[in-house]
Amino acid sequence: LLQPKSWSQLKDVLSDEAFEVVYASLSKSTQQTLPSVEDVMRGKFAVQLDPALLEDWMSQECFDVYSFQLLSKDFCSRLRHTITDLSKLGESSEFCSLLLGRRPIDFDTVGLNWISDMLLHMFILPISRHLFATTEKLLSSEDASNDNNNNTKDFLNWRQGYVAGYSANPQSDRAVTRHRLVPHSDDSEVTLN
């Protein structure tokens, strides 16, 4: 899976709705040309998602839980196949020391860090700024409403990405280690599933 280098390539990664939200928001907020996809993914340009577009795209399922289609089905399928192939590669004697497939594969470890960067800078930071900035005392009400504010850059400063797989029979599908979600603690401020 190659990192998208242009907005048209990014359109193949994101769902149509997610692409429209980020692209239209950037088009509206920048008076000149759009920043490069690479600058946005690296956090060199702070994305300000249009609140009206966000609210049309996201559904609140319950308190502080929102649903929205973020990635395209085709990209999800390619990502799932890539991770499955890497897990199976870990079964070979040449790569067994890497423990691929025995634990979730971290995107950074296998050169897919761009996915985590994209999610953080294009969606997690801007959505968190919109939803939680004043309730979590991250910004004052005045700062949160300021479109040019980039102070949220400091409150969420790390991301981790991986694919978790579940199967009715985990032993028969080697790339899947569990048959259901198990009780666990999650020490993250924001989680995307």
Short mmCIF file of C-alpha atoms in Angstrom, two decimals:
data_model
loop_
_atom_site.label_atom_id
_atom_site.label_comp_id
_atom_site.label_asym_id
_atom_site.label_seq_id
_atom_site.Cartn_x
_atom_site.Cartn_y
_atom_site.Cartn_z
CA LEU A 1 0.00 0.00 0.00
CA LEU A 2 1.58 3.20 -1.17
CA GLN A 3 1.14 6.56 0.50
CA PRO A 4 -1.08 8.85 -1.60
CA LYS A 5 0.90 11.76 -3.03
CA SER A 6 -2.03 13.75 -4.45
CA TRP A 7 -5.61 14.58 -3.56
CA SER A 8 -6.87 12.34 -6.37
CA GLN A 9 -4.87 9.40 -4.95
CA LEU A 10 -6.23 10.13 -1.46
CA LYS A 11 -9.74 9.80 -2.88
CA ASP A 12 -9.02 6.06 -3.37
CA VAL A 13 -8.18 5.69 0.34
CA LEU A 14 -11.04 7.61 1.96
CA SER A 15 -14.77 7.04 1.71
CA ASP A 16 -16.50 9.51 -0.60
CA GLU A 17 -18.05 11.29 2.39
CA ALA A 18 -14.77 11.55 4.33
CA PHE A 19 -12.94 12.86 1.27
CA GLU A 20 -15.64 15.45 0.67
CA VAL A 21 -15.50 16.64 4.29
CA VAL A 22 -11.72 17.15 4.30
CA TYR A 23 -11.41 18.43 0.72
CA ALA A 24 -14.34 20.86 0.94
CA SER A 25 -13.18 22.09 4.37
CA LEU A 26 -9.67 22.74 3.08
CA SER A 27 -10.97 24.39 -0.09
CA LYS A 28 -13.17 26.67 1.97
CA SER A 29 -10.52 27.56 4.58
CA THR A 30 -7.59 28.23 2.24
CA GLN A 31 -7.82 31.25 0.03
CA GLN A 32 -4.90 30.19 -2.13
CA THR A 33 -4.00 26.72 -3.34
CA LEU A 34 -4.65 23.62 -1.28
CA PRO A 35 -1.77 22.37 0.85
CA SER A 36 -0.14 19.17 -0.38
CA VAL A 37 -1.46 15.87 0.93
CA GLU A 38 2.03 15.19 2.32
CA ASP A 39 2.07 18.47 4.31
CA VAL A 40 -1.35 17.68 5.78
CA MET A 41 -0.36 14.10 6.65
CA ARG A 42 2.83 15.28 8.37
CA GLY A 43 0.95 17.87 10.40
CA LYS A 44 2.63 20.82 8.70
CA PHE A 45 -0.80 22.26 7.90
CA ALA A 46 -3.54 22.24 10.53
CA VAL A 47 -6.82 20.99 9.11
CA GLN A 48 -9.97 22.82 10.20
CA LEU A 49 -12.96 20.66 9.31
CA ASP A 50 -16.16 22.55 8.56
CA PRO A 51 -18.54 21.93 11.51
CA ALA A 52 -21.62 21.76 9.24
CA LEU A 53 -19.98 19.11 7.05
CA LEU A 54 -18.86 17.18 10.14
CA GLU A 55 -22.32 17.18 11.64
CA ASP A 56 -23.88 15.93 8.40
CA TRP A 57 -21.27 13.15 8.12
CA MET A 58 -21.14 11.91 11.73
CA SER A 59 -23.87 10.19 13.72
CA GLN A 60 -23.82 10.25 17.50
CA GLU A 61 -24.59 6.71 18.66
CA CYS A 62 -24.43 7.53 22.38
CA PHE A 63 -22.57 9.97 24.61
CA ASP A 64 -19.11 10.65 23.12
CA VAL A 65 -19.47 7.78 20.60
CA TYR A 66 -19.78 8.72 16.95
CA SER A 67 -19.98 6.67 13.78
CA PHE A 68 -18.94 7.57 10.25
CA GLN A 69 -17.47 5.78 7.28
CA LEU A 70 -13.87 6.95 7.05
CA LEU A 71 -12.02 4.62 4.68
CA SER A 72 -13.16 3.26 1.33
CA LYS A 73 -14.24 -0.38 1.24
CA ASP A 74 -11.63 -1.11 -1.43
CA PHE A 75 -8.83 0.37 0.69
CA CYS A 76 -9.99 -1.59 3.76
CA SER A 77 -9.91 -4.77 1.70
CA ARG A 78 -6.39 -4.04 0.41
CA LEU A 79 -5.20 -3.20 3.92
CA ARG A 80 -6.72 -6.38 5.36
CA HIS A 81 -5.03 -8.48 2.64
CA THR A 82 -1.69 -6.75 3.20
CA ILE A 83 -1.79 -7.39 6.95
CA THR A 84 -2.91 -11.00 6.43
CA ASP A 85 -0.05 -11.57 4.00
CA LEU A 86 2.42 -10.08 6.48
CA SER A 87 1.05 -12.31 9.24
CA LYS A 88 1.49 -15.38 7.07
CA LEU A 89 5.01 -14.26 6.15
CA GLY A 90 5.79 -14.31 9.87
CA GLU A 91 5.17 -18.06 9.88
CA SER A 92 8.16 -18.71 7.63
CA SER A 93 11.41 -19.68 9.34
CA GLU A 94 13.15 -16.65 7.82
CA PHE A 95 10.84 -14.17 9.55
CA CYS A 96 9.53 -16.08 12.59
CA SER A 97 11.68 -14.01 14.96
CA LEU A 98 9.58 -10.94 14.05
CA LEU A 99 6.48 -12.52 15.65
CA LEU A 100 4.29 -11.22 12.82
CA GLY A 101 0.75 -12.49 13.21
CA ARG A 102 1.08 -13.40 16.88
CA ARG A 103 0.15 -9.88 17.95
CA PRO A 104 -1.50 -7.05 16.02
CA ILE A 105 0.96 -5.62 13.51
CA ASP A 106 1.81 -2.00 14.24
CA PHE A 107 1.58 0.12 11.07
CA ASP A 108 4.82 1.94 11.93
CA THR A 109 6.70 -1.37 12.05
CA VAL A 110 5.74 -2.32 8.49
CA GLY A 111 6.03 1.07 6.77
CA LEU A 112 2.34 1.99 6.94
CA ASN A 113 2.85 4.89 9.37
CA TRP A 114 1.32 7.21 6.78
CA ILE A 115 -2.10 5.71 7.58
CA SER A 116 -1.81 6.63 11.27
CA ASP A 117 -0.44 10.08 10.38
CA MET A 118 -3.29 10.68 7.93
CA LEU A 119 -5.93 9.67 10.48
CA LEU A 120 -4.36 11.80 13.21
CA HIS A 121 -3.84 14.99 11.23
CA MET A 122 -6.82 14.91 8.86
CA PHE A 123 -9.47 13.59 11.21
CA ILE A 124 -8.62 12.85 14.87
CA LEU A 125 -7.17 16.25 15.74
CA PRO A 126 -9.79 18.31 13.86
CA ILE A 127 -12.73 16.21 15.10
CA SER A 128 -11.40 16.24 18.68
CA ARG A 129 -11.00 20.00 18.47
CA HIS A 130 -14.61 20.30 17.34
CA LEU A 131 -16.16 17.83 19.80
CA PHE A 132 -14.08 17.89 22.95
CA ALA A 133 -12.00 21.06 23.14
CA THR A 134 -14.13 22.97 25.65
CA THR A 135 -15.70 20.01 27.49
CA GLU A 136 -12.31 18.48 28.19
CA LYS A 137 -10.84 21.90 29.07
CA LEU A 138 -8.40 21.64 26.20
CA LEU A 139 -9.16 25.17 25.02
CA SER A 140 -11.18 28.07 26.25
CA SER A 141 -14.53 28.63 24.52
CA GLU A 142 -13.03 31.63 22.72
CA ASP A 143 -9.99 29.67 21.49
CA ALA A 144 -12.12 26.73 20.36
CA SER A 145 -14.25 28.96 18.16
CA ASN A 146 -11.21 30.63 16.57
CA ASP A 147 -10.79 29.05 13.13
CA ASN A 148 -7.06 29.77 13.08
CA ASN A 149 -6.38 28.06 16.39
CA ASN A 150 -3.90 25.19 16.30
CA ASN A 151 -3.47 24.69 20.07
CA THR A 152 -4.90 21.17 19.94
CA LYS A 153 -1.64 20.03 18.36
CA ASP A 154 -0.20 19.55 21.83
CA PHE A 155 -2.96 17.60 23.58
CA LEU A 156 -3.00 14.60 21.23
CA ASN A 157 0.59 13.96 20.33
CA TRP A 158 0.78 10.26 19.53
CA ARG A 159 -1.06 7.73 17.43
CA GLN A 160 -0.83 4.00 16.91
CA GLY A 161 -2.43 2.02 14.13
CA TYR A 162 -3.05 -1.67 13.67
CA VAL A 163 -5.63 -4.08 12.31
CA ALA A 164 -7.36 -6.38 14.79
CA GLY A 165 -8.85 -9.56 13.34
CA TYR A 166 -11.57 -11.79 14.72
CA SER A 167 -12.74 -15.20 13.53
CA ALA A 168 -15.25 -17.84 14.65
CA ASN A 169 -12.35 -20.29 14.59
CA PRO A 170 -9.09 -18.41 15.28
CA GLN A 171 -6.87 -21.47 14.90
CA SER A 172 -8.01 -22.10 11.31
CA ASP A 173 -7.24 -18.54 10.23
CA ARG A 174 -3.63 -17.96 11.27
CA ALA A 175 -3.75 -14.19 10.87
CA VAL A 176 -6.60 -13.94 13.41
CA THR A 177 -5.86 -14.49 17.09
CA ARG A 178 -9.29 -13.99 18.72
CA HIS A 179 -12.87 -15.04 18.07
CA ARG A 180 -14.44 -11.99 19.73
CA LEU A 181 -13.66 -8.69 21.37
CA VAL A 182 -12.48 -9.42 24.90
CA PRO A 183 -12.82 -7.14 27.92
CA HIS A 184 -9.83 -4.82 28.06
CA SER A 185 -8.79 -1.36 29.10
CA ASP A 186 -8.06 1.31 26.54
CA ASP A 187 -5.69 4.06 27.62
CA SER A 188 -6.27 6.26 24.59
CA GLU A 189 -7.95 9.62 24.43
CA VAL A 190 -9.51 8.83 21.04
CA THR A 191 -10.09 5.41 19.48
CA LEU A 192 -11.12 4.69 15.89
CA ASN A 193 -12.62 1.29 15.10
#
